[in-house]
PDB file of C-alpha atoms in Angstrom:
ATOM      1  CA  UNK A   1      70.970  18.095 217.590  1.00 75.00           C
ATOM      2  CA  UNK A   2      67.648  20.475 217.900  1.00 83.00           C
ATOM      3  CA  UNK A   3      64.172  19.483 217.544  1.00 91.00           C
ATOM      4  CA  UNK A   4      61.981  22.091 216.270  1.00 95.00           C
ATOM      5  CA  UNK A   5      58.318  22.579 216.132  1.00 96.00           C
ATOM      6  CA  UNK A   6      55.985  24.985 215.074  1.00 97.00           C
ATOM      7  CA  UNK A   7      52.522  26.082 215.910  1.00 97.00           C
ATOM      8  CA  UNK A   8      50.294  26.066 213.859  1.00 97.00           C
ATOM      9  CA  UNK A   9      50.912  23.153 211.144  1.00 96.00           C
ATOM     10  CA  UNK A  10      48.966  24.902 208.573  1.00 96.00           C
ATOM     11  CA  UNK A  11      46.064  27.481 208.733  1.00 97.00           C
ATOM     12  CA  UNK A  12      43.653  28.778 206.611  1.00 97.00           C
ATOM     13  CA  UNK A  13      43.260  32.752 206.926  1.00 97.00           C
ATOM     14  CA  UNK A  14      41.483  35.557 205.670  1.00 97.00           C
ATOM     15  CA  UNK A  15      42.618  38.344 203.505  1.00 97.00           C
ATOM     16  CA  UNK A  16      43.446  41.148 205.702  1.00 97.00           C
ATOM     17  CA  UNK A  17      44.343  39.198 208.759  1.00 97.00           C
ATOM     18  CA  UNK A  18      47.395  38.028 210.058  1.00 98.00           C
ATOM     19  CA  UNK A  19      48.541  35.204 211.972  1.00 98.00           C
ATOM     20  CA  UNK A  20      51.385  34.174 214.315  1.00 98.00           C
ATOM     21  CA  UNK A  21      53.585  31.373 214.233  1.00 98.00           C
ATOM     22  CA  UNK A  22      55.226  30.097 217.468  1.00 98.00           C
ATOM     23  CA  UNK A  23      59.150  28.026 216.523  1.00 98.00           C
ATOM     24  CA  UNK A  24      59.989  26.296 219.734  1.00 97.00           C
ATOM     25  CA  UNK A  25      63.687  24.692 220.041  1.00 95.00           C
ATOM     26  CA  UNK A  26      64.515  22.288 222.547  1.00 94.00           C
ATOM     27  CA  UNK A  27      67.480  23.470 223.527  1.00 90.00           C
ATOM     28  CA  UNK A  28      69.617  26.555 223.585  1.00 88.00           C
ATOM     29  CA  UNK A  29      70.717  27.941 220.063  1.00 87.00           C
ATOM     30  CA  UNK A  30      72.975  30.566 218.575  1.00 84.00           C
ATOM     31  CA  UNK A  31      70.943  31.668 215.963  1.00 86.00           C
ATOM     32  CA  UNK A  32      67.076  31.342 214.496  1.00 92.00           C
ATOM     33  CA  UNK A  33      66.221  32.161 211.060  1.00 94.00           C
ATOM     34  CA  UNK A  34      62.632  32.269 209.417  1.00 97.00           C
ATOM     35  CA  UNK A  35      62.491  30.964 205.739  1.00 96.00           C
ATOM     36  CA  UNK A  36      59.702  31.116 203.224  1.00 96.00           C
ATOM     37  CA  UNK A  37      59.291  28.093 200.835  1.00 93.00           C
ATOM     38  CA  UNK A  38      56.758  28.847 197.970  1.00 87.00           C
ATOM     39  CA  UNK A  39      55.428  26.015 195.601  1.00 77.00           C
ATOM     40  CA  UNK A  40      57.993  24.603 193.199  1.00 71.00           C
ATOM     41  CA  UNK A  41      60.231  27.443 194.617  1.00 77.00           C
ATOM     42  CA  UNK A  42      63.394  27.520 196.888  1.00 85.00           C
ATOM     43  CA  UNK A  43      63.795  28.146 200.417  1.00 92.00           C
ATOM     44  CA  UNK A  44      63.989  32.193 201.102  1.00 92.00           C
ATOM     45  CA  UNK A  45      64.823  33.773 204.002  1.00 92.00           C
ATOM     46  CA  UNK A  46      63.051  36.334 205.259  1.00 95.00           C
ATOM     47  CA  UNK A  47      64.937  37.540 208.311  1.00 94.00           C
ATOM     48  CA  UNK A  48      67.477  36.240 211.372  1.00 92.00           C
ATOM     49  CA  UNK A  49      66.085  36.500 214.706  1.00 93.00           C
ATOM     50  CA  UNK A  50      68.198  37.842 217.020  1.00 87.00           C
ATOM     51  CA  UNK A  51      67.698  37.698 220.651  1.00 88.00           C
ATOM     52  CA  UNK A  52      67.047  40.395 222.670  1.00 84.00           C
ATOM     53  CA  UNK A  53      66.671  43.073 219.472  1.00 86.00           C
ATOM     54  CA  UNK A  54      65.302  43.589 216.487  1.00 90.00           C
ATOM     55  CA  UNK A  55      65.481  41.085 213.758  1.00 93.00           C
ATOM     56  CA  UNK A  56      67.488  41.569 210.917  1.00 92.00           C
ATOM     57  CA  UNK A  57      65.032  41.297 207.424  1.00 95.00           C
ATOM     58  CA  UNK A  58      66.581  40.002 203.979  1.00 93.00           C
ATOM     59  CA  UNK A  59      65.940  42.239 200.905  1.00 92.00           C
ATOM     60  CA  UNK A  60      62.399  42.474 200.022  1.00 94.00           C
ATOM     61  CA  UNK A  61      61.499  41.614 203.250  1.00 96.00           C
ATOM     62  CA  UNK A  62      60.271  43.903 206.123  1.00 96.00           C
ATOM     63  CA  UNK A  63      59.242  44.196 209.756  1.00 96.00           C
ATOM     64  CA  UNK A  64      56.108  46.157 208.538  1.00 97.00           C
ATOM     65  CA  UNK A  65      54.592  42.755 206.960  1.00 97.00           C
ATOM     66  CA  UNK A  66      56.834  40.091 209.003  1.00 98.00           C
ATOM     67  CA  UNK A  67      57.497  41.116 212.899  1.00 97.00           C
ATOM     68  CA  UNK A  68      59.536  39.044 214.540  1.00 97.00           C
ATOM     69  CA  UNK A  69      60.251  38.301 218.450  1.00 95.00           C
ATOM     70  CA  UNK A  70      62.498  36.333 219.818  1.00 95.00           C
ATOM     71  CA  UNK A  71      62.042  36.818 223.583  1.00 93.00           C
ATOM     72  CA  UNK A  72      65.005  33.794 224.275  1.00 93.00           C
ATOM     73  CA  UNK A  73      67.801  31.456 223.532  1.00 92.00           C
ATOM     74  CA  UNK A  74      64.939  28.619 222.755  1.00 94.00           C
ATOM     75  CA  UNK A  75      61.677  30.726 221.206  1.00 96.00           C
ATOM     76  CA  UNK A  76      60.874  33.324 218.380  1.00 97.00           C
ATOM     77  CA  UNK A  77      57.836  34.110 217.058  1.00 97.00           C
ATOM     78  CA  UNK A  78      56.954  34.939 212.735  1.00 98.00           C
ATOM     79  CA  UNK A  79      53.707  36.924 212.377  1.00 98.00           C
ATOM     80  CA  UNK A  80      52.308  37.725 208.331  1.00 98.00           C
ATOM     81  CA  UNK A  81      50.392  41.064 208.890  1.00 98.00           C
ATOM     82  CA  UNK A  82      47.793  42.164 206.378  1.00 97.00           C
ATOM     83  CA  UNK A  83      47.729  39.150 204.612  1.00 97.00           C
ATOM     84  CA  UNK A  84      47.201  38.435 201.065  1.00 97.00           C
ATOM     85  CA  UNK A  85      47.084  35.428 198.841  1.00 96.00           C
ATOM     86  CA  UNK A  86      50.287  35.895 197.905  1.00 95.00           C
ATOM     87  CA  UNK A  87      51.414  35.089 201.272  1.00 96.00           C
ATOM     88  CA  UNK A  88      49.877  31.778 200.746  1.00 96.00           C
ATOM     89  CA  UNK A  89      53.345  29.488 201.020  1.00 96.00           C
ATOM     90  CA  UNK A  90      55.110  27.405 203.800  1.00 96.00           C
ATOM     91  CA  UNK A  91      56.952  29.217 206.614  1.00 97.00           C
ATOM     92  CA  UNK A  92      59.885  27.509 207.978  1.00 97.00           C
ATOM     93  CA  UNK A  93      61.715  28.029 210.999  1.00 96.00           C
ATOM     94  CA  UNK A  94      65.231  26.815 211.710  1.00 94.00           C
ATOM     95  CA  UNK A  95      67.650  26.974 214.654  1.00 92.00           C
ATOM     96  CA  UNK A  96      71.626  26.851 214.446  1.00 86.00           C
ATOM     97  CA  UNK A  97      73.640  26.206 217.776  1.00 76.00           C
ATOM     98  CA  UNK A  98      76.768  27.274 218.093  1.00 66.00           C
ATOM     99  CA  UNK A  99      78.955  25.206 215.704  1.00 58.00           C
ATOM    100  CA  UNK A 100      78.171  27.308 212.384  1.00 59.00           C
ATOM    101  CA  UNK A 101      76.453  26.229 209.065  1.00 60.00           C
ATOM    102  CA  UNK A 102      76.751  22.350 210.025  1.00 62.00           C
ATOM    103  CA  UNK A 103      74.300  22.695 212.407  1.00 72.00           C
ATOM    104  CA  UNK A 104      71.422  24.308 211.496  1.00 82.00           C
ATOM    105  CA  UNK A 105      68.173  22.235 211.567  1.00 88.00           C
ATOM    106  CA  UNK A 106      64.838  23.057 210.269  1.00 93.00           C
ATOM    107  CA  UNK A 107      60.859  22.745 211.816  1.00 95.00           C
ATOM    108  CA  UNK A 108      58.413  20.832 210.192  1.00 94.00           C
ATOM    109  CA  UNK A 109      57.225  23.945 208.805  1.00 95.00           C
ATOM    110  CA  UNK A 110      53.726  26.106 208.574  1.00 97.00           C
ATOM    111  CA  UNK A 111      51.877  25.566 205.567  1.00 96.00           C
ATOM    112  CA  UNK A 112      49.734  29.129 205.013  1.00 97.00           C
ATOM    113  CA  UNK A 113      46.480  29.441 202.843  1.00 97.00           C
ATOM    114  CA  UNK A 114      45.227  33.004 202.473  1.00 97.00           C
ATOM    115  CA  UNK A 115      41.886  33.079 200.735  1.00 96.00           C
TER     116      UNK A 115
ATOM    117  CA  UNK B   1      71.318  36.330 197.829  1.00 49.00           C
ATOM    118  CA  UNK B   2      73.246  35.252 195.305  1.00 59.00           C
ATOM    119  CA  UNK B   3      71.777  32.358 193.358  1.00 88.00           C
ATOM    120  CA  UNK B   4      72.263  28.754 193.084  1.00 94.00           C
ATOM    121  CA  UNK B   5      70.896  26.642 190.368  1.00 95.00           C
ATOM    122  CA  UNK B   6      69.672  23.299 190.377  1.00 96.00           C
ATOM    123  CA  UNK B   7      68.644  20.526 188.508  1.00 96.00           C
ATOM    124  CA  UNK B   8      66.626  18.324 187.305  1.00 97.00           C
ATOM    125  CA  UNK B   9      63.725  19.924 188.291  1.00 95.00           C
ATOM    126  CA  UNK B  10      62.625  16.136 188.485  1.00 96.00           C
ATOM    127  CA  UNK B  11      64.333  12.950 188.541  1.00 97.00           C
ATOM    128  CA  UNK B  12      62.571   9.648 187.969  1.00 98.00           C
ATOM    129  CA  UNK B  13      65.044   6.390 188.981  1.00 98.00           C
ATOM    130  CA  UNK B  14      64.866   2.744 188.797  1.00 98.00           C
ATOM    131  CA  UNK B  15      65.223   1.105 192.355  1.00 98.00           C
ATOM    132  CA  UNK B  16      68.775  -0.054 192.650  1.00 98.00           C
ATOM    133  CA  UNK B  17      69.993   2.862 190.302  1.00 98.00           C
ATOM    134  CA  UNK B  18      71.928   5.675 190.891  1.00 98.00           C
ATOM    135  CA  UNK B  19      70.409   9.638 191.431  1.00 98.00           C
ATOM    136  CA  UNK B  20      72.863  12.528 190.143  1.00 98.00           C
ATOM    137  CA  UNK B  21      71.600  15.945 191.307  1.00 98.00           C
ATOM    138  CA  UNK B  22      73.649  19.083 189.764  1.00 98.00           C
ATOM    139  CA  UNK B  23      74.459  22.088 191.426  1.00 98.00           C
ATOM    140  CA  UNK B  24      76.326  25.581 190.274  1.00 97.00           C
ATOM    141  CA  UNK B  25      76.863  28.609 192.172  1.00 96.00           C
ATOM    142  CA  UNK B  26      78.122  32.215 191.418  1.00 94.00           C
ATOM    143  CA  UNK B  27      79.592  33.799 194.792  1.00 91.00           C
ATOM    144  CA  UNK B  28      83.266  32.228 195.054  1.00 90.00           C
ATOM    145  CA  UNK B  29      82.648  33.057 198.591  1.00 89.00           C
ATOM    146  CA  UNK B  30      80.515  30.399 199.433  1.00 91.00           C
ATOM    147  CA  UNK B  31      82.446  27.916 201.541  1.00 89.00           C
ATOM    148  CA  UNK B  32      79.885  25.631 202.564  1.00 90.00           C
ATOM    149  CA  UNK B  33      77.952  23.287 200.358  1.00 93.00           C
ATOM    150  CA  UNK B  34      75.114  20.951 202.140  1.00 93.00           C
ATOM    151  CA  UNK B  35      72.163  19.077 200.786  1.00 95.00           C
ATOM    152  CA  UNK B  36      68.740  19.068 202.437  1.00 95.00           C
ATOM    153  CA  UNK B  37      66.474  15.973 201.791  1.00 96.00           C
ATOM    154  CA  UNK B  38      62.766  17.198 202.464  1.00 94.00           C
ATOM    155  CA  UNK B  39      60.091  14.356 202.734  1.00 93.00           C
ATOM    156  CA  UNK B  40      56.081  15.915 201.883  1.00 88.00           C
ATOM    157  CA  UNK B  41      55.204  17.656 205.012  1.00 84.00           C
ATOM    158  CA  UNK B  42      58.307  17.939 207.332  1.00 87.00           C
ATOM    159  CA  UNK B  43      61.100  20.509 207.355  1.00 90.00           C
ATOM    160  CA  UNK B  44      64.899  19.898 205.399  1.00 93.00           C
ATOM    161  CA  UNK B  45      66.788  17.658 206.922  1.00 92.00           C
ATOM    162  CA  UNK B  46      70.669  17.871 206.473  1.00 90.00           C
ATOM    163  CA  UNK B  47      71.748  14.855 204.473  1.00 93.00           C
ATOM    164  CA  UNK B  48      75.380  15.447 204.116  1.00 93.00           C
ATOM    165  CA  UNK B  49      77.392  18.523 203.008  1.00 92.00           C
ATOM    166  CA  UNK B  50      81.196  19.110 201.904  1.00 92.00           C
ATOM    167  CA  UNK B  51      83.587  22.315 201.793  1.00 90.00           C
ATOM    168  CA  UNK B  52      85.943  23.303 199.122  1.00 89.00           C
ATOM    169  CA  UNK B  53      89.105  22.181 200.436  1.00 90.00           C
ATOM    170  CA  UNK B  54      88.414  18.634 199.813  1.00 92.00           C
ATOM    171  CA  UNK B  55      86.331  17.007 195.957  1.00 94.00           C
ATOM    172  CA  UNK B  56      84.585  14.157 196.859  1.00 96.00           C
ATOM    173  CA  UNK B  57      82.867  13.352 200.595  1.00 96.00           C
ATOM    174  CA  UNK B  58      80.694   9.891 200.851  1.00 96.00           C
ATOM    175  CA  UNK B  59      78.294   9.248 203.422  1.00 95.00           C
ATOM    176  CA  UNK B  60      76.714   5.314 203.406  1.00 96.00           C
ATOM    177  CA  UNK B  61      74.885   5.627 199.491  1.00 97.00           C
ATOM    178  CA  UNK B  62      75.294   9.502 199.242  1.00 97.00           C
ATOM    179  CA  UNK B  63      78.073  11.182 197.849  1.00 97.00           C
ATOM    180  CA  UNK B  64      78.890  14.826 197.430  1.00 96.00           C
ATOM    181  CA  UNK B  65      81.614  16.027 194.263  1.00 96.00           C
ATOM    182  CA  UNK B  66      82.831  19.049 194.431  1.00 96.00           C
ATOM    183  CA  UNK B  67      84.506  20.964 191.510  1.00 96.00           C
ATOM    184  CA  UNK B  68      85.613  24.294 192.402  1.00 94.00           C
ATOM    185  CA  UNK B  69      87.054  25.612 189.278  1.00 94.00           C
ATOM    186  CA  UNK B  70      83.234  24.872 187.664  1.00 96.00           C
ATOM    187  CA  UNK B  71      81.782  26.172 190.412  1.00 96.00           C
ATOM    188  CA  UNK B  72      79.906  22.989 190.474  1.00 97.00           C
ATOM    189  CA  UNK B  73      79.062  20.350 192.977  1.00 97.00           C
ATOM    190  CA  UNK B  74      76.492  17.304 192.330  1.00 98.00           C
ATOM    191  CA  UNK B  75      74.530  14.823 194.877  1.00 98.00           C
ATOM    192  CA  UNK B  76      74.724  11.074 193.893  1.00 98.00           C
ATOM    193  CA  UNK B  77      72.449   8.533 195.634  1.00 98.00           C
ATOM    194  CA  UNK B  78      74.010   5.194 195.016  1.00 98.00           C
ATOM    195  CA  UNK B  79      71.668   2.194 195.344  1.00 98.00           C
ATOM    196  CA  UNK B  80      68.503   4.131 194.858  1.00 98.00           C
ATOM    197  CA  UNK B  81      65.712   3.275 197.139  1.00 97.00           C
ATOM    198  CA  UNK B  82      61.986   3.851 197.340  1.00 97.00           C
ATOM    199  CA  UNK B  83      62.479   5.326 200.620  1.00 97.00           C
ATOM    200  CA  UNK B  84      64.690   8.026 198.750  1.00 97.00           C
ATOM    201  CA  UNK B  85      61.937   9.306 197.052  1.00 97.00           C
ATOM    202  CA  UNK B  86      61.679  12.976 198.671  1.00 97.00           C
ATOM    203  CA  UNK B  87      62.702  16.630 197.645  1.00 95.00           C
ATOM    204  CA  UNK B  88      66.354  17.356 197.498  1.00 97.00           C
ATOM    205  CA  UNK B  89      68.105  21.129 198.176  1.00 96.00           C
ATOM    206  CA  UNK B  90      71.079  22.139 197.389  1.00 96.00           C
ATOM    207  CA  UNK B  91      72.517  25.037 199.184  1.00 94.00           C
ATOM    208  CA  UNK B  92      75.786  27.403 199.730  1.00 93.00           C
ATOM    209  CA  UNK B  93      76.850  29.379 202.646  1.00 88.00           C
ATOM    210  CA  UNK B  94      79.491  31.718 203.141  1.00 82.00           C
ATOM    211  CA  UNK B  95      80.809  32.489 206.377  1.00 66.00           C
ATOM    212  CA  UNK B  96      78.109  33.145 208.044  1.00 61.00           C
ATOM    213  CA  UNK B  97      74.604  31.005 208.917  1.00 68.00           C
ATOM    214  CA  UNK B  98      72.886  32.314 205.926  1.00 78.00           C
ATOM    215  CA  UNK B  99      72.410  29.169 203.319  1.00 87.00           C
ATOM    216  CA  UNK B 100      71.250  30.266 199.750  1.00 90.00           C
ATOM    217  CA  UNK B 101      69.058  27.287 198.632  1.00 92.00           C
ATOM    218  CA  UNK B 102      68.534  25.552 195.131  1.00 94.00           C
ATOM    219  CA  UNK B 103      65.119  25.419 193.435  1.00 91.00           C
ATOM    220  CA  UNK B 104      64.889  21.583 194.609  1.00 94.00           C
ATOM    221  CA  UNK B 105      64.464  18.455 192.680  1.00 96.00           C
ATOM    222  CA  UNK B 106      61.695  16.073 193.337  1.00 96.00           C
ATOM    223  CA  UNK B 107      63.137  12.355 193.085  1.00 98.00           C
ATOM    224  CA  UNK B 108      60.671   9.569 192.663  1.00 98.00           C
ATOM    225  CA  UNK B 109      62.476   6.065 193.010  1.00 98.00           C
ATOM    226  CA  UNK B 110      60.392   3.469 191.467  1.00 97.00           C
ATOM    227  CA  UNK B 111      60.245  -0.149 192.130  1.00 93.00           C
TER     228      UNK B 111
END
């Protein structure tokens, strides 16, 4: 399995600003997503991170508002530019190794106000 | 990303009783069918999932049916606990690592 963590838990950020959240895996993984969960919503991914190049964004989602790095098999990086209080919502990150859809594990999450 | 609905939205269950949580999906593409189990501040955590080739996979109390011709599948928690009381996701995949999530159902188990 992966453990996953993510810095910071939660924050509390200005309109206009934007903030960077850290996933760190402890071990090697195929593949690293970053999800969006809104309040009483489902989980929505925002993008794939994809080591070594640019990530690839979901529909309605773009690299504009969400870069994304992923420097290595174990780290990527979710910023919100420009934020607004609609960006208020938890920010997941999750890791899959190399076995497929069975494997994919999820962080404890960033929960994101934006006043 | 085609859509998945869930439900209850809410589910309120006598300790000792059993949880049914409904699923249907669109894409007859999806192959992959897990449930997430989400406690108040932590990330999903995989609770058990199935594929279409088989209808029915049991893990301990939870059980997965699978109906492909409904395009349906359904979580039941047998032997409902307190300690069950969390968020639960359905979700499909197809092929690749991209899951399609549910809307999620908050179960409360009460004593």
């Amino acid at each position: 399995s992966a453990v996953i963590s993510q810095k910071p838990s939660r924050d509390i950020c200005q309109r206009g600003t934007s903030l960077t959240i850290q996933c760190q895996v402890d071990s090697q993984v195929t593949m690293m997503f970053w999800y969006r969960q809104q309040p009483g919503q489902s989980l929505t991914l925002i993008a794939t991170a994809n080591q070594g190049s640019e990530a690839t964004y979901e529909s309605g989602f773009v690299i504009d508002k969400f870069p994304i790095s992923r420097p290595n098999l174990t780290f990527s990086t979710l910023t919100v530019s420009n934020m607004s209080p609609e960006d208020s919502s938890i920010y997941l990150c999750s890791a899959a190794t190399s076995g497929g859809l069975d494997t994919q594990y999820f962080g404890p999450g960033t929960r994101l106000t934006v006043l | 990303q085609q859509q998945v609905k869930q439900s209850p939205q809410s589910l309120i269950v006598q300790k000792g009783g059993i949880s049914i949580i409904n699923c249907a999906y669109e894409n007859t593409a999806f192959d992959y069918f897990p449930w997430y189990q989400q406690f108040p501040g932590k990330g999903p955590a995989l609770l058990i999932a199935i594929r279409p080739d088989v209808s029915e996979k049991k893990e301990g109390r939870f059980t997965i049916s699978f109906n492909k011709s409904a395009k349906q599948f359904s979580l039941h928690i047998m032997d409902s606990q307190p300690g069950d009381s969390a968020t639960y996701f359905c979700a499909a995949g197809a092929g690749s690592y991209q899951l399609t999530f549910g809307k999620g159902t908050k179960l409360s188990v009460i004593p």
